[in-house]
Coordinates of C-alpha atoms in Angstrom, one line a residue:
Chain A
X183 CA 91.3 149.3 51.0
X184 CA 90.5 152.7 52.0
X185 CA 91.0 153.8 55.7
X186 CA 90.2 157.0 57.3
X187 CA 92.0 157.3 60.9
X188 CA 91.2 159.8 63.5
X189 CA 93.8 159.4 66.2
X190 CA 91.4 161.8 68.9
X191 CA 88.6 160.6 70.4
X192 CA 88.1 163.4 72.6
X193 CA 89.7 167.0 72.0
X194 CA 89.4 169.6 75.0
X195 CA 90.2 173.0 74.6
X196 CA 89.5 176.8 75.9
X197 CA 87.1 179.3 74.1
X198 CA 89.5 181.4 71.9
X199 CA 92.4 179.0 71.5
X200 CA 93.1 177.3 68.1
X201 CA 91.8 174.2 67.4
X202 CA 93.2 171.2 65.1
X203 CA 91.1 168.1 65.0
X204 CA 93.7 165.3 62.8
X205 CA 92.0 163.3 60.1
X206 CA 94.4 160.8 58.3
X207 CA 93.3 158.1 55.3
X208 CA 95.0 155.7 52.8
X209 CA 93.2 155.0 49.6
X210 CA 95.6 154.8 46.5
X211 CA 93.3 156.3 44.2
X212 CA 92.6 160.0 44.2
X213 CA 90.9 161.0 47.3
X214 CA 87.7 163.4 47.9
X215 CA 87.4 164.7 51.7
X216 CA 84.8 165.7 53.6
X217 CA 84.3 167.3 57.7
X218 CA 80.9 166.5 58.9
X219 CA 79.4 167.4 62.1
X220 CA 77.1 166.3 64.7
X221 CA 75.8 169.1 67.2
X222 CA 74.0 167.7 70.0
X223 CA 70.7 166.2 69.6
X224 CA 70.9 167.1 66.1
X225 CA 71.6 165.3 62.7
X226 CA 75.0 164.7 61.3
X227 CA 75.5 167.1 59.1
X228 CA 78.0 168.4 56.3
X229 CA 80.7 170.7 57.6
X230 CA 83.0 171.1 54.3
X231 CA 84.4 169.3 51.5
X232 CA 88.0 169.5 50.1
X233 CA 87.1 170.7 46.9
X234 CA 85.3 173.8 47.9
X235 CA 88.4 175.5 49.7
X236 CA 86.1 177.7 51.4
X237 CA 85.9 178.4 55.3
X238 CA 82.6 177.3 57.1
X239 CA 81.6 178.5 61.0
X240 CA 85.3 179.5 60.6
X241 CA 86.6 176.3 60.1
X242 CA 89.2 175.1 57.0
X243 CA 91.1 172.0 55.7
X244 CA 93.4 171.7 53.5
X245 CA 94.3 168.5 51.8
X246 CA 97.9 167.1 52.1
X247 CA 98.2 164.3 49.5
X248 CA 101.6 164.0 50.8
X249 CA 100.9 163.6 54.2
X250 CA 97.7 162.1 53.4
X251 CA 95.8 164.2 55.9
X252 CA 93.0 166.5 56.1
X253 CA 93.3 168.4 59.5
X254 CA 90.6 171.1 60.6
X255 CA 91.6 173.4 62.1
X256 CA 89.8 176.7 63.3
X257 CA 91.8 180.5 65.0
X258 CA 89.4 180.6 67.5
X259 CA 87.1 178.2 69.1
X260 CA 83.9 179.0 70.0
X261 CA 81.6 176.9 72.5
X262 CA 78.9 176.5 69.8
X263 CA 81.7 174.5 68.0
X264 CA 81.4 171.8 71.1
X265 CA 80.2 168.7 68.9
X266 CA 81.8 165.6 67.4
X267 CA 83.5 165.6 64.3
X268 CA 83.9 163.3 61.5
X269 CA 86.5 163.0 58.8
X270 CA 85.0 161.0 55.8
X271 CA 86.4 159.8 52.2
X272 CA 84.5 159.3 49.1
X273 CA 86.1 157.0 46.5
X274 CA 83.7 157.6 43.7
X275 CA 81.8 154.9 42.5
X276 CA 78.3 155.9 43.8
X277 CA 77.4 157.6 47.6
X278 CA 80.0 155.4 49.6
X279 CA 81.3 157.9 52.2
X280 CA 84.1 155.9 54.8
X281 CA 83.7 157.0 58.0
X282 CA 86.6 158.0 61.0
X283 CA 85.7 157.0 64.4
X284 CA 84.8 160.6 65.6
X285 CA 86.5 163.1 67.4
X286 CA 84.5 164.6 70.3
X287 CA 85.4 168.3 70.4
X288 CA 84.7 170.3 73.8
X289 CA 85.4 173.8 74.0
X290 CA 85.6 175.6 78.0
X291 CA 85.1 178.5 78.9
Chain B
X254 CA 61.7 171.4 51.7
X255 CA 61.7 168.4 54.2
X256 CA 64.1 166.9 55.4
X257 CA 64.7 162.8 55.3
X258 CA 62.6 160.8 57.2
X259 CA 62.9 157.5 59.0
X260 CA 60.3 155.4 61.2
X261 CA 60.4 154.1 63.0
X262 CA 62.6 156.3 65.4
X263 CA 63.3 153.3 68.1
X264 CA 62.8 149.6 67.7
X265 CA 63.0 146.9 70.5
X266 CA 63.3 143.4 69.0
X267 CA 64.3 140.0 70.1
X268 CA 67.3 137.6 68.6
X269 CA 66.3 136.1 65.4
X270 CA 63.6 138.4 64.6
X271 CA 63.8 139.8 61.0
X272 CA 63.1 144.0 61.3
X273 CA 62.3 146.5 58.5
X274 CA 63.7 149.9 58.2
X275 CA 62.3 152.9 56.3
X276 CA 63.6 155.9 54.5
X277 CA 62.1 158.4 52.9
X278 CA 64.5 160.6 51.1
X279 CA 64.5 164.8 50.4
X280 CA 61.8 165.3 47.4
X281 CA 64.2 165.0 44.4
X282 CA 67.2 163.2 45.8
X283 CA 67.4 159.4 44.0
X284 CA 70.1 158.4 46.1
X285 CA 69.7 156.8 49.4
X286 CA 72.4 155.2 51.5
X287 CA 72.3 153.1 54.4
X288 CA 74.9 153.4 57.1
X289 CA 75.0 151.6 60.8
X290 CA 76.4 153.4 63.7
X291 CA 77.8 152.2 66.7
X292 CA 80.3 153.1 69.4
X293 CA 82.9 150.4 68.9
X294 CA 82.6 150.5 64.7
X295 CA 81.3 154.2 64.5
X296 CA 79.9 154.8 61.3
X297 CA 80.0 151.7 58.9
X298 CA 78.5 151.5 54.8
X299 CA 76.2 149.2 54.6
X300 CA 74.8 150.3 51.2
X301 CA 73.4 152.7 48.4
X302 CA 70.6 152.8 46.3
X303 CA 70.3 155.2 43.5
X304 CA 67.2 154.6 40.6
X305 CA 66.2 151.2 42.4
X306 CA 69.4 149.5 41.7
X307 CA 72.1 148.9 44.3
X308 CA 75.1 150.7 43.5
X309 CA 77.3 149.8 46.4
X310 CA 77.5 147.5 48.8
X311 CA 79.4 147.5 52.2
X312 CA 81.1 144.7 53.9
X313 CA 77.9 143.5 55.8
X314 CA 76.3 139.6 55.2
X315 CA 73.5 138.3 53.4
X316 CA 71.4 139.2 56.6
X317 CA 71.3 142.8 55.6
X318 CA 69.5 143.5 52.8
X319 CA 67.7 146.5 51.0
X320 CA 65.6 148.1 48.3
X321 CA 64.5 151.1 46.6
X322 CA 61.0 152.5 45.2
X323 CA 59.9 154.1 42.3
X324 CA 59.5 157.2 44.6
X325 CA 62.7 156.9 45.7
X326 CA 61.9 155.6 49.2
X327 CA 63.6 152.8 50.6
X328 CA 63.7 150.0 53.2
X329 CA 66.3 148.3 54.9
X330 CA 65.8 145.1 56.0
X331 CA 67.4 142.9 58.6
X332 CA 66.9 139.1 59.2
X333 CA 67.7 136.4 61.8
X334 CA 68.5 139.8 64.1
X335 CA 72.0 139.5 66.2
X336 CA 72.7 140.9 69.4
X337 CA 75.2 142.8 67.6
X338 CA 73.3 144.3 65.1
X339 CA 71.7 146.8 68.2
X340 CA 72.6 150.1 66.6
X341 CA 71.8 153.1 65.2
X342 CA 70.8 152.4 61.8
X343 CA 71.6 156.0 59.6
X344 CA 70.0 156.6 55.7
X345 CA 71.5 159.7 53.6
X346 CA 69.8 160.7 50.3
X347 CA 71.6 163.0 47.6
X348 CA 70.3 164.6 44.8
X349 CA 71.8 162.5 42.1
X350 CA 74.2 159.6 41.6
X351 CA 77.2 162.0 40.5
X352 CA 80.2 162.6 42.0
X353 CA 80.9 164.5 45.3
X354 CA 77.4 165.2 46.1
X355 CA 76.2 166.4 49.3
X356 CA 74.7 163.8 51.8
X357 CA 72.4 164.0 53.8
X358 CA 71.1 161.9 56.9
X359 CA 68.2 161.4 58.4
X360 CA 67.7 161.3 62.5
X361 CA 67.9 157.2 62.7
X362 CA 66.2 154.5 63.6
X363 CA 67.6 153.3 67.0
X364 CA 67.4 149.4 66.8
X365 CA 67.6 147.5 70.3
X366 CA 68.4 143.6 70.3
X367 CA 67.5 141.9 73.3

């Protein structure tokens, strides 16, 4: 069965220093992954997909089928980027998207 | 355009009560899927709807049920209510049935089991 793992609940960190929030999954078919993001009071919303390779709000993941991981990661945080985070996987089949448990991000000044 | 819709925002009910949850989806999107948030699960499946026909169904029980309109619109509906089934109940809508597409969610329906 597929799994997606998030190992952070809560991730704190300074304005201007990197930021990696871990996504991990099992699924033995051929995975598509997707960062979505919940600002406060505000809907959850799409962040990036694997496939795209392109860099959102300064954000990027790369997929590691060897590792089978799907970090984001962002140079340079920003306290706009203060949200929670979700890794998800979609195994085809119709809209099924499984969910990791969240990682709350909080960037300091 | 607009985005999805759901009503009723919040929802206080009582233990074996049945409850009915709607969704209306973006103008054009066919897909609709149902997901239940809460903070010891997170965000679970419960099910998707694309052209009235369930597609996919999570790993919920017989209590949970759903459907879809000709207008793409649907309800979700739960019966003999659980103290455990307090939650935030999410719907997403896509544009079409194919592969990788874009979700996305409405603002909830928070339901309360007492």
């Amino acid at each position: 069965a597929q799994r997606v793992t998030q190992p952070e609940k809560l991730l704190s960190v300074f304005k201007g220093a990197p930021v990696e929030l871990k996504c991990n999954y099992s699924y033995s078919g051929s995975p598509e992954l997707f960062w979505y993001v919940q600002y406060s009071r505000q809907r959850l919303q799409l962040l990036l997909r694997h496939i795209s390779r392109e860099s959102i709000k300064g954000f990027t993941a790369d997929l590691n089928k060897g590792e089978t991981s799907f970090h984001l990661k962002k140079p340079f945080a920003q306290e706009e980027d203060s949200a929670m985070y979700y890794c998800a996987l979609f195994t085809g089949g119709g809209n099924k998207l499984t969910f990791g448990t969240g990682t709350q991000l909080k960037v300091e000044l | 355009k607009a985005g999805v819709t759901q009503t009723p925002r919040y929802l206080i009910k009582t233990r074996g009560q049945q409850v009915t949850l709607s969704c209306s989806p973006i103008s054009g999107h066919r897909s609709v899927s149902w997901y239940q948030q809460t903070p010891g699960q997170g965000l679970q499946f419960l099910f998707e709807y694309f052209s009235e026909t369930q597609r996919n169904k999570g790993n919920f029980p017989g209590r949970f049920s759903g459907r879809q309109f000709s207008n793409s619109r649907s309800e979700m509906n739960v019966s003999t209510l659980e103290l455990g089934d307090s939650a935030l109940y999410l719907c997403a809508s896509s544009s079409s049935g194919g592969y990788s597409n874009e979700q996305f969610f409405g603002p909830g329906t928070r339901l309360t089991v007492l």
